[in-house]
mmCIF file of C-alpha atoms and ligand atoms in Angstrom:
data_model
loop_
_atom_site.group_PDB
_atom_site.id
_atom_site.type_symbol
_atom_site.label_atom_id
_atom_site.label_comp_id
_atom_site.label_asym_id
_atom_site.label_seq_id
_atom_site.Cartn_x
_atom_site.Cartn_y
_atom_site.Cartn_z
ATOM 1 C CA MET A 1 121.127 126.547 81.222
ATOM 2 C CA THR A 2 119.813 126.266 84.579
ATOM 3 C CA THR A 3 117.641 125.230 87.548
ATOM 4 C CA ALA A 4 116.011 127.995 89.342
ATOM 5 C CA LEU A 5 115.253 127.580 93.367
ATOM 6 C CA CYS A 6 112.700 130.193 94.950
ATOM 7 C CA TRP A 7 113.120 130.826 98.133
ATOM 8 C CA ASP A 8 111.486 132.303 101.332
ATOM 9 C CA GLU A 9 113.187 132.890 104.432
ATOM 10 C CA ARG A 10 109.323 133.245 105.500
ATOM 11 C CA PHE A 11 109.276 129.578 104.936
ATOM 12 C CA ALA A 12 111.637 129.297 107.372
ATOM 13 C CA VAL A 13 109.898 130.748 110.807
ATOM 14 C CA HIS A 14 106.626 129.744 110.490
ATOM 15 C CA ASP A 15 105.486 127.548 113.045
ATOM 16 C CA MET A 16 103.080 124.933 113.037
ATOM 17 C CA GLY A 17 102.694 125.178 116.888
ATOM 18 C CA ARG A 18 103.577 122.465 119.593
ATOM 19 C CA GLY A 19 101.966 119.206 119.892
ATOM 20 C CA ALA A 20 103.241 115.533 119.858
ATOM 21 C CA MET A 21 104.594 114.661 115.906
ATOM 22 C CA TYR A 22 101.023 115.797 115.221
ATOM 23 C CA LEU A 23 98.326 115.870 117.779
ATOM 24 C CA PRO A 24 98.045 117.503 120.578
ATOM 25 C CA ALA A 25 99.791 117.718 123.759
ATOM 26 C CA GLU A 26 97.573 116.062 126.688
ATOM 27 C CA GLY A 27 97.351 113.420 128.455
ATOM 28 C CA LEU A 28 100.663 110.693 128.232
ATOM 29 C CA LEU A 29 101.628 112.946 125.265
ATOM 30 C CA GLU A 30 104.817 114.980 126.510
ATOM 31 C CA ASP A 31 104.939 118.276 124.249
ATOM 32 C CA ASP A 32 107.345 118.696 121.625
ATOM 33 C CA VAL A 33 107.451 120.742 118.316
ATOM 34 C CA HIS A 34 104.406 119.853 115.284
ATOM 35 C CA VAL A 35 105.896 117.734 113.034
ATOM 36 C CA ASP A 36 105.562 119.962 110.294
ATOM 37 C CA ASN A 37 108.875 123.129 111.444
ATOM 38 C CA THR A 38 111.063 124.819 110.610
ATOM 39 C CA ALA A 39 113.695 122.528 111.027
ATOM 40 C CA ARG A 40 112.613 120.478 108.058
ATOM 41 C CA ILE A 41 112.946 123.345 105.721
ATOM 42 C CA VAL A 42 115.588 125.968 106.977
ATOM 43 C CA ARG A 43 118.590 122.626 107.347
ATOM 44 C CA THR A 44 117.327 121.791 103.884
ATOM 45 C CA ARG A 45 117.676 126.004 102.887
ATOM 46 C CA ASN A 46 121.434 125.087 104.718
ATOM 47 C CA LEU A 47 122.649 122.286 102.914
ATOM 48 C CA LEU A 48 121.814 123.215 99.524
ATOM 49 C CA ALA A 49 123.767 126.466 100.253
ATOM 50 C CA ARG A 50 126.920 124.317 102.667
ATOM 51 C CA ALA A 51 126.997 121.816 99.321
ATOM 52 C CA GLY A 52 127.851 125.156 96.598
ATOM 53 C CA LEU A 53 124.800 125.134 94.829
ATOM 54 C CA ASP A 54 124.275 128.455 95.106
ATOM 55 C CA ALA A 55 126.402 128.932 93.177
ATOM 56 C CA VAL A 56 125.174 126.124 90.493
ATOM 57 C CA LEU A 57 121.303 127.446 91.292
ATOM 58 C CA ARG A 58 119.178 130.370 90.407
ATOM 59 C CA ILE A 59 117.332 131.489 93.536
ATOM 60 C CA VAL A 60 114.355 133.270 92.649
ATOM 61 C CA THR A 61 112.557 135.181 95.416
ATOM 62 C CA PRO A 62 108.558 133.812 94.461
ATOM 63 C CA ARG A 63 105.580 136.163 94.424
ATOM 64 C CA GLU A 64 102.460 135.106 96.423
ATOM 65 C CA ALA A 65 99.905 133.852 94.821
ATOM 66 C CA THR A 66 96.229 135.927 93.988
ATOM 67 C CA VAL A 67 92.603 135.067 94.900
ATOM 68 C CA GLU A 68 91.985 134.944 90.870
ATOM 69 C CA GLU A 69 94.694 131.884 90.469
ATOM 70 C CA LEU A 70 93.470 130.164 93.881
ATOM 71 C CA ALA A 71 90.413 130.142 92.862
ATOM 72 C CA ARG A 72 90.849 128.228 89.278
ATOM 73 C CA VAL A 73 91.052 125.068 91.514
ATOM 74 C CA HIS A 74 89.490 126.193 94.894
ATOM 75 C CA SER A 75 86.264 127.372 95.623
ATOM 76 C CA LEU A 76 86.421 131.350 97.263
ATOM 77 C CA GLU A 77 84.198 129.532 100.671
ATOM 78 C CA HIS A 78 87.228 127.885 100.690
ATOM 79 C CA VAL A 79 90.454 130.839 100.773
ATOM 80 C CA GLY A 80 87.602 132.971 102.437
ATOM 81 C CA ARG A 81 87.507 130.741 105.163
ATOM 82 C CA MET A 82 91.737 130.473 105.447
ATOM 83 C CA GLU A 83 91.759 134.004 105.393
ATOM 84 C CA VAL A 84 89.073 134.799 108.710
ATOM 85 C CA ILE A 85 91.110 131.889 110.675
ATOM 86 C CA SER A 86 94.566 133.182 109.886
ATOM 87 C CA ALA A 87 92.670 136.709 110.942
ATOM 88 C CA ALA A 88 90.510 135.698 113.326
ATOM 89 C CA GLY A 89 94.663 134.413 115.050
ATOM 90 C CA GLY A 90 94.615 130.476 113.846
ATOM 91 C CA GLY A 91 92.380 126.958 114.043
ATOM 92 C CA ASP A 92 92.313 124.474 111.556
ATOM 93 C CA ALA A 93 92.295 124.366 107.419
ATOM 94 C CA GLY A 94 90.589 121.356 107.521
ATOM 95 C CA GLY A 95 90.335 117.747 108.749
ATOM 96 C CA GLY A 96 91.496 118.403 112.642
ATOM 97 C CA TYR A 97 95.051 118.180 111.315
ATOM 98 C CA THR A 98 95.797 120.965 110.201
ATOM 99 C CA PRO A 99 96.989 123.950 112.207
ATOM 100 C CA MET A 100 97.083 127.565 111.390
ATOM 101 C CA ASP A 101 98.524 130.620 113.575
ATOM 102 C CA SER A 102 98.161 134.567 111.985
ATOM 103 C CA ARG A 103 100.411 134.511 109.269
ATOM 104 C CA SER A 104 99.508 130.300 107.682
ATOM 105 C CA TYR A 105 97.165 132.668 105.214
ATOM 106 C CA GLU A 106 99.906 134.254 104.219
ATOM 107 C CA LEU A 107 102.508 131.574 103.716
ATOM 108 C CA ALA A 108 99.898 130.029 102.073
ATOM 109 C CA LEU A 109 99.342 132.584 99.700
ATOM 110 C CA LEU A 110 103.996 132.264 99.258
ATOM 111 C CA SER A 111 103.698 128.884 98.897
ATOM 112 C CA ALA A 112 101.043 128.702 95.751
ATOM 113 C CA GLY A 113 103.205 131.493 94.443
ATOM 114 C CA SER A 114 106.231 129.480 94.450
ATOM 115 C CA ALA A 115 105.035 126.656 93.205
ATOM 116 C CA LEU A 116 103.680 129.631 90.187
ATOM 117 C CA THR A 117 107.426 131.683 90.626
ATOM 118 C CA ALA A 118 108.706 128.188 89.358
ATOM 119 C CA LEU A 119 106.501 127.822 86.320
ATOM 120 C CA GLU A 120 106.414 130.905 85.408
ATOM 121 C CA LEU A 121 110.370 130.539 85.168
ATOM 122 C CA VAL A 122 110.466 127.163 83.227
ATOM 123 C CA LEU A 123 107.091 128.390 81.132
ATOM 124 C CA GLN A 124 109.230 131.334 79.722
ATOM 125 C CA GLY A 125 112.441 129.746 79.146
ATOM 126 C CA GLU A 126 113.942 131.278 81.171
ATOM 127 C CA VAL A 127 115.452 128.471 83.524
ATOM 128 C CA ALA A 128 115.620 125.014 82.535
ATOM 129 C CA ASN A 129 113.537 123.162 85.635
ATOM 130 C CA ALA A 130 112.818 124.794 88.421
ATOM 131 C CA HIS A 131 112.152 123.212 92.040
ATOM 132 C CA ALA A 132 110.058 125.631 94.440
ATOM 133 C CA MET A 133 110.836 125.422 98.106
ATOM 134 C CA LEU A 134 107.649 126.169 100.622
ATOM 135 C CA ARG A 135 105.607 125.925 103.181
ATOM 136 C CA ARG A 136 102.949 125.174 103.565
ATOM 137 C CA SER A 137 102.732 121.858 102.133
ATOM 138 C CA GLY A 138 99.882 121.472 99.429
ATOM 139 C CA HIS A 139 98.860 118.174 97.559
ATOM 140 C CA HIS A 140 95.760 116.975 100.741
ATOM 141 C CA ALA A 141 93.899 120.638 100.064
ATOM 142 C CA TRP A 142 91.159 119.823 97.795
ATOM 143 C CA ARG A 143 88.341 122.521 96.415
ATOM 144 C CA ASP A 144 86.670 123.399 99.208
ATOM 145 C CA SER A 145 88.695 122.216 102.683
ATOM 146 C CA GLY A 146 92.346 121.997 103.473
ATOM 147 C CA TYR A 147 93.507 118.787 104.535
ATOM 148 C CA GLY A 148 96.879 116.673 106.426
ATOM 149 C CA PHE A 149 99.091 119.820 106.749
ATOM 150 C CA CYS A 150 97.618 121.552 103.415
ATOM 151 C CA ILE A 151 96.001 124.525 102.640
ATOM 152 C CA PHE A 152 96.209 125.667 99.236
ATOM 153 C CA ASN A 153 97.153 122.667 96.533
ATOM 154 C CA ASN A 154 100.462 124.509 94.983
ATOM 155 C CA CYS A 155 100.607 121.658 92.280
ATOM 156 C CA ALA A 156 97.324 122.327 91.128
ATOM 157 C CA VAL A 157 97.190 125.637 90.967
ATOM 158 C CA ALA A 158 100.415 126.026 89.425
ATOM 159 C CA ALA A 159 99.041 123.568 86.829
ATOM 160 C CA ARG A 160 95.888 125.543 86.202
ATOM 161 C CA ALA A 161 98.080 128.393 85.487
ATOM 162 C CA ALA A 162 100.156 126.362 83.211
ATOM 163 C CA GLN A 163 96.837 125.959 80.687
ATOM 164 C CA VAL A 164 95.271 129.663 81.497
ATOM 165 C CA GLU A 165 98.257 131.848 81.367
ATOM 166 C CA PHE A 166 100.466 129.971 79.312
ATOM 167 C CA GLY A 167 97.728 127.675 76.875
ATOM 168 C CA ILE A 168 99.562 124.539 77.924
ATOM 169 C CA GLY A 169 97.080 121.591 76.785
ATOM 170 C CA ARG A 170 98.482 118.149 78.955
ATOM 171 C CA VAL A 171 99.696 118.976 82.470
ATOM 172 C CA ALA A 172 101.116 115.285 84.246
ATOM 173 C CA ILE A 173 100.852 116.081 87.878
ATOM 174 C CA VAL A 174 103.695 112.454 89.344
ATOM 175 C CA ASP A 175 103.288 113.129 93.374
ATOM 176 C CA ILE A 176 105.881 111.672 95.193
ATOM 177 C CA ASP A 177 104.772 112.129 97.893
ATOM 178 C CA ALA A 178 104.829 109.189 100.767
ATOM 179 C CA HIS A 179 101.302 109.694 100.802
ATOM 180 C CA HIS A 180 98.207 109.734 98.614
ATOM 181 C CA GLY A 181 97.585 113.156 96.739
ATOM 182 C CA ASN A 182 94.537 112.948 97.120
ATOM 183 C CA GLY A 183 93.582 116.622 96.944
ATOM 184 C CA SER A 184 94.819 117.074 93.399
ATOM 185 C CA GLU A 185 92.949 113.552 92.076
ATOM 186 C CA TRP A 186 89.668 115.126 93.755
ATOM 187 C CA ILE A 187 90.866 118.602 91.787
ATOM 188 C CA PHE A 188 90.823 116.554 88.264
ATOM 189 C CA ALA A 189 89.119 113.524 88.656
ATOM 190 C CA ALA A 190 87.032 114.687 85.910
ATOM 191 C CA ASP A 191 89.368 116.341 83.759
ATOM 192 C CA PRO A 192 91.506 114.565 81.265
ATOM 193 C CA SER A 193 93.928 117.624 80.654
ATOM 194 C CA VAL A 194 95.792 117.225 83.653
ATOM 195 C CA LEU A 195 97.308 113.713 84.497
ATOM 196 C CA THR A 196 97.410 113.355 88.023
ATOM 197 C CA VAL A 197 99.881 110.364 89.033
ATOM 198 C CA SER A 198 100.219 109.397 92.976
ATOM 199 C CA ILE A 199 102.967 106.544 94.083
ATOM 200 C CA HIS A 200 102.045 105.963 97.704
ATOM 201 C CA GLN A 201 102.491 103.524 100.139
ATOM 202 C CA ASP A 202 100.220 101.611 100.196
ATOM 203 C CA ARG A 203 96.661 102.836 103.050
ATOM 204 C CA SER A 204 98.649 104.983 104.226
ATOM 205 C CA PHE A 205 96.861 108.344 104.651
ATOM 206 C CA PRO A 206 94.025 109.550 103.362
ATOM 207 C CA SER A 207 93.778 105.233 104.042
ATOM 208 C CA ASP A 208 90.524 105.083 102.421
ATOM 209 C CA SER A 209 91.739 106.422 98.783
ATOM 210 C CA GLY A 210 94.733 106.048 96.173
ATOM 211 C CA GLN A 211 93.490 102.729 95.789
ATOM 212 C CA VAL A 212 94.402 101.498 92.237
ATOM 213 C CA GLU A 213 90.751 101.280 90.802
ATOM 214 C CA HIS A 214 90.048 105.045 91.371
ATOM 215 C CA ALA A 215 91.213 106.173 87.880
ATOM 216 C CA GLY A 216 88.970 109.071 87.265
ATOM 217 C CA GLU A 217 85.687 109.423 86.158
ATOM 218 C CA GLY A 218 83.630 111.006 83.340
ATOM 219 C CA ALA A 219 85.701 112.131 80.449
ATOM 220 C CA GLY A 220 88.749 111.548 83.326
ATOM 221 C CA LEU A 221 88.094 108.104 83.421
ATOM 222 C CA GLY A 222 91.976 106.613 83.120
ATOM 223 C CA THR A 223 93.696 110.029 83.438
ATOM 224 C CA ASN A 224 93.950 108.926 87.583
ATOM 225 C CA VAL A 225 96.663 106.508 88.247
ATOM 226 C CA ASN A 226 97.218 105.211 92.071
ATOM 227 C CA VAL A 227 100.234 103.478 93.198
ATOM 228 C CA ASN A 228 100.495 101.514 95.708
ATOM 229 C CA LEU A 229 103.680 100.913 97.044
ATOM 230 C CA PRO A 230 103.721 97.803 100.472
ATOM 231 C CA ALA A 231 105.837 99.184 103.646
ATOM 232 C CA GLY A 232 109.493 98.447 103.470
ATOM 233 C CA THR A 233 109.312 98.495 99.214
ATOM 234 C CA GLY A 234 112.809 100.532 99.446
ATOM 235 C CA ASP A 235 114.702 102.005 96.405
ATOM 236 C CA PRO A 236 114.956 99.323 93.972
ATOM 237 C CA GLY A 237 110.541 98.416 94.482
ATOM 238 C CA TYR A 238 109.628 102.296 93.831
ATOM 239 C CA HIS A 239 112.702 101.925 90.369
ATOM 240 C CA TYR A 240 110.336 99.050 89.856
ATOM 241 C CA ALA A 241 107.305 101.047 89.932
ATOM 242 C CA LEU A 242 108.022 104.118 88.203
ATOM 243 C CA ASP A 243 110.352 102.298 85.092
ATOM 244 C CA ARG A 244 107.321 99.353 84.919
ATOM 245 C CA ILE A 245 103.848 102.091 85.473
ATOM 246 C CA VAL A 246 104.533 106.187 86.251
ATOM 247 C CA LEU A 247 106.732 106.662 82.810
ATOM 248 C CA PRO A 248 104.666 104.431 80.212
ATOM 249 C CA VAL A 249 101.857 105.779 81.426
ATOM 250 C CA LEU A 250 103.901 109.483 80.982
ATOM 251 C CA ARG A 251 104.876 108.237 77.670
ATOM 252 C CA GLY A 252 101.575 107.561 77.342
ATOM 253 C CA TYR A 253 99.673 110.930 77.949
ATOM 254 C CA ARG A 254 102.702 112.767 76.618
ATOM 255 C CA PRO A 255 102.339 115.892 78.928
ATOM 256 C CA ASP A 256 103.367 119.707 77.915
ATOM 257 C CA LEU A 257 104.389 120.293 81.147
ATOM 258 C CA VAL A 258 105.547 118.051 84.336
ATOM 259 C CA VAL A 259 104.826 119.016 88.212
ATOM 260 C CA VAL A 260 106.671 117.182 90.375
ATOM 261 C CA ALA A 261 104.000 117.222 93.804
ATOM 262 C CA CYS A 262 107.774 116.747 95.570
ATOM 263 C CA GLY A 263 107.747 115.406 98.693
ATOM 264 C CA VAL A 264 110.376 112.839 100.713
ATOM 265 C CA ASP A 265 108.411 111.816 103.372
ATOM 266 C CA ALA A 266 109.084 108.299 102.059
ATOM 267 C CA SER A 267 112.342 108.360 102.989
ATOM 268 C CA LEU A 268 113.784 105.312 105.299
ATOM 269 C CA PHE A 269 114.591 107.641 108.283
ATOM 270 C CA ASP A 270 111.031 109.731 107.626
ATOM 271 C CA PRO A 271 108.038 109.126 111.084
ATOM 272 C CA LEU A 272 105.471 109.543 108.858
ATOM 273 C CA SER A 273 105.658 106.542 105.747
ATOM 274 C CA ARG A 274 107.156 103.245 105.924
ATOM 275 C CA LEU A 275 108.726 102.658 102.310
ATOM 276 C CA GLY A 276 112.220 103.271 103.047
ATOM 277 C CA LEU A 277 114.161 104.824 100.415
ATOM 278 C CA THR A 278 117.669 106.518 100.427
ATOM 279 C CA ALA A 279 118.598 110.031 99.270
ATOM 280 C CA ALA A 280 120.153 107.845 95.743
ATOM 281 C CA GLY A 281 116.962 106.093 95.534
ATOM 282 C CA PHE A 282 115.044 109.893 95.215
ATOM 283 C CA GLY A 283 118.339 111.153 92.763
ATOM 284 C CA GLY A 284 117.431 108.015 90.930
ATOM 285 C CA ALA A 285 113.258 108.901 90.920
ATOM 286 C CA ALA A 286 114.521 112.724 89.686
ATOM 287 C CA GLU A 287 117.102 110.969 86.764
ATOM 288 C CA ARG A 288 113.849 109.036 85.605
ATOM 289 C CA LEU A 289 111.094 111.848 85.729
ATOM 290 C CA LEU A 290 113.928 114.644 84.371
ATOM 291 C CA ALA A 291 114.370 111.856 81.361
ATOM 292 C CA VAL A 292 110.713 111.127 81.185
ATOM 293 C CA ALA A 293 110.217 115.178 80.997
ATOM 294 C CA GLY A 294 113.062 115.453 78.279
ATOM 295 C CA GLU A 295 111.484 113.146 76.015
ATOM 296 C CA VAL A 296 107.543 113.919 76.008
ATOM 297 C CA CYS A 297 107.827 117.827 76.422
ATOM 298 C CA ASP A 298 111.299 119.558 76.117
ATOM 299 C CA GLY A 299 112.111 118.558 79.687
ATOM 300 C CA ARG A 300 109.510 120.888 80.982
ATOM 301 C CA LEU A 301 109.806 120.350 84.176
ATOM 302 C CA VAL A 302 108.647 122.053 87.798
ATOM 303 C CA SER A 303 108.835 120.764 91.079
ATOM 304 C CA VAL A 304 106.652 121.944 94.231
ATOM 305 C CA GLN A 305 107.742 121.354 97.813
ATOM 306 C CA GLU A 306 105.588 118.528 99.684
ATOM 307 C CA GLY A 307 106.163 116.369 102.487
ATOM 308 C CA GLY A 308 109.276 115.198 104.336
ATOM 309 C CA TYR A 309 110.025 115.467 108.122
ATOM 310 C CA SER A 310 113.261 113.398 109.069
ATOM 311 C CA PRO A 311 115.254 117.224 109.755
ATOM 312 C CA ALA A 312 118.149 115.095 109.523
ATOM 313 C CA TYR A 313 117.798 113.230 106.016
ATOM 314 C CA ALA A 314 115.217 114.666 104.572
ATOM 315 C CA PRO A 315 117.466 117.540 103.408
ATOM 316 C CA PHE A 316 119.681 114.806 101.445
ATOM 317 C CA CYS A 317 116.728 113.650 100.246
ATOM 318 C CA TRP A 318 116.081 116.785 98.722
ATOM 319 C CA LEU A 319 119.468 118.213 98.114
ATOM 320 C CA ALA A 320 119.803 114.982 96.024
ATOM 321 C CA ILE A 321 116.643 115.687 93.493
ATOM 322 C CA VAL A 322 118.227 119.234 92.969
ATOM 323 C CA GLU A 323 121.345 118.380 91.902
ATOM 324 C CA THR A 324 119.834 115.796 89.879
ATOM 325 C CA LEU A 325 117.533 118.035 88.531
ATOM 326 C CA ALA A 326 120.210 120.569 87.788
ATOM 327 C CA GLY A 327 123.089 118.753 86.603
ATOM 328 C CA VAL A 328 125.857 118.660 88.769
ATOM 329 C CA PRO A 329 128.072 116.171 87.754
ATOM 330 C CA GLU A 330 129.799 115.234 91.228
ATOM 331 C CA ARG A 331 126.884 114.433 93.459
ATOM 332 C CA HIS A 332 127.358 115.154 97.138
ATOM 333 C CA GLU A 333 127.744 112.086 99.200
ATOM 334 C CA ASP A 334 124.952 110.435 101.902
ATOM 335 C CA PRO A 335 126.662 110.174 105.137
ATOM 336 C CA TYR A 336 124.161 108.110 105.876
ATOM 337 C CA GLU A 337 125.334 105.723 103.431
ATOM 338 C CA PRO A 338 127.260 103.363 105.399
ATOM 339 C CA PHE A 339 124.965 102.734 107.522
ATOM 340 C CA ILE A 340 122.107 102.199 105.232
ATOM 341 C CA ALA A 341 124.683 99.947 103.208
ATOM 342 C CA ALA A 342 125.125 98.115 106.447
ATOM 343 C CA GLN A 343 121.049 96.792 106.603
ATOM 344 C CA PRO A 344 120.131 95.135 103.289
ATOM 345 C CA CYS A 345 116.559 95.974 104.305
ATOM 346 C CA CYS A 346 115.221 97.970 101.258
ATOM 347 C CA ARG A 347 118.002 97.144 99.525
ATOM 348 C CA GLU A 348 116.326 93.729 97.205
ATOM 349 C CA LEU A 349 113.296 93.981 95.417
ATOM 350 C CA ALA A 350 111.121 91.238 97.093
ATOM 351 C CA SER A 351 109.003 88.604 94.786
ATOM 352 C CA TRP A 352 106.140 89.812 96.793
ATOM 353 C CA GLN A 353 106.305 93.865 95.818
ATOM 354 C CA ARG A 354 107.223 92.742 92.002
ATOM 355 C CA GLU A 355 104.076 90.690 92.046
ATOM 356 C CA ALA A 356 101.987 93.681 94.160
ATOM 357 C CA ILE A 357 103.263 96.187 91.258
ATOM 358 C CA ASP A 358 102.829 93.696 87.853
ATOM 359 C CA ALA A 359 98.716 93.402 89.552
ATOM 360 C CA GLN A 360 98.424 96.750 89.543
ATOM 361 C CA ALA A 361 100.144 97.348 86.156
ATOM 362 C CA GLU A 362 97.300 94.274 84.701
ATOM 363 C CA PHE A 363 94.996 96.340 86.361
ATOM 364 C CA LEU A 364 96.140 99.919 84.543
ATOM 365 C CA GLY A 365 96.772 98.356 81.300
ATOM 366 C CA ARG A 366 92.785 99.023 80.366
ATOM 367 C CA TYR A 367 94.399 102.274 80.598
ATOM 368 C CA TRP A 368 97.466 102.540 79.615
ATOM 369 C CA PRO A 369 100.296 100.460 76.976
ATOM 370 C CA LEU A 370 101.706 98.953 80.331
HETATM 371 ZN ZN1 ZN B 1 103.080 113.387 103.192
#
């Protein structure tokens, strides 16, 4: 059984426009490319090929999602508005920092379709697991709006398709992007059939959501899990949070499918977070999630790409994840590792990091056997 990689060259040409990181260039801000630019995905695709993975992976061209599939988690008004904005030549998908151009709607359909294609390959038993490469990211998008570079919530669309099309009962979305998966949380807050877990930098983005106390509502109380990591946590703290909270929650919930919102913007070199993970750290996270998926749902795992904004380093983080999913016996070395090793910050679990994670585990213990 192989690992699928969903890929379409249209992801590599989508232009988020100019700007200074994510702000328009004006005043003191000199013109630059948007931080969510083509380089991060082009360089990732190139690296996977140069690392020889095309001979190992099943490379699949994704289909587009249909409006009906999107409408399971989004309002028709939102979907229609996105089409209208694109048709008009561009605008903002929501929140003020989510630029769209004339092709963004098509690319958003293809992004959700990439997650669906990966899902279908896994649930039809054609591959062991799958990684959906895509742009536009999805986890900040909620029912009625895009947000934070995201137009449609690709993971949510895939989770609901698993239930509607394949009769899957319980789905777990595990969001390892450095930022809170607020869109997924809000879509499934009252739905116990979808467990949403987000492990993110404390009060980063959105700064007013993702607290551990936000545990879902109504029938879904307990099935929304937020893990907040202090800035500077690094690999050991990240793995401790997975081992202490996320994996026991997954064992308690026993999903029939694991969907990973696979952002790598928690990396040491990312401009939009301060979490300090290495490529090896992401590989370790993927190992843990793959192992627990093996325990609870016969290894059914779909990885859906999210943020990750260091054009130089994000590709090595995704390489480590894809190599792990594919079970490559000898992983490529991280060329940045000698420089990282010379900086001991983020390489040890500090007592204050452990205490912050333990305190959240204690709170979540009311819902889960932690
Ligand atoms: Zn992010």
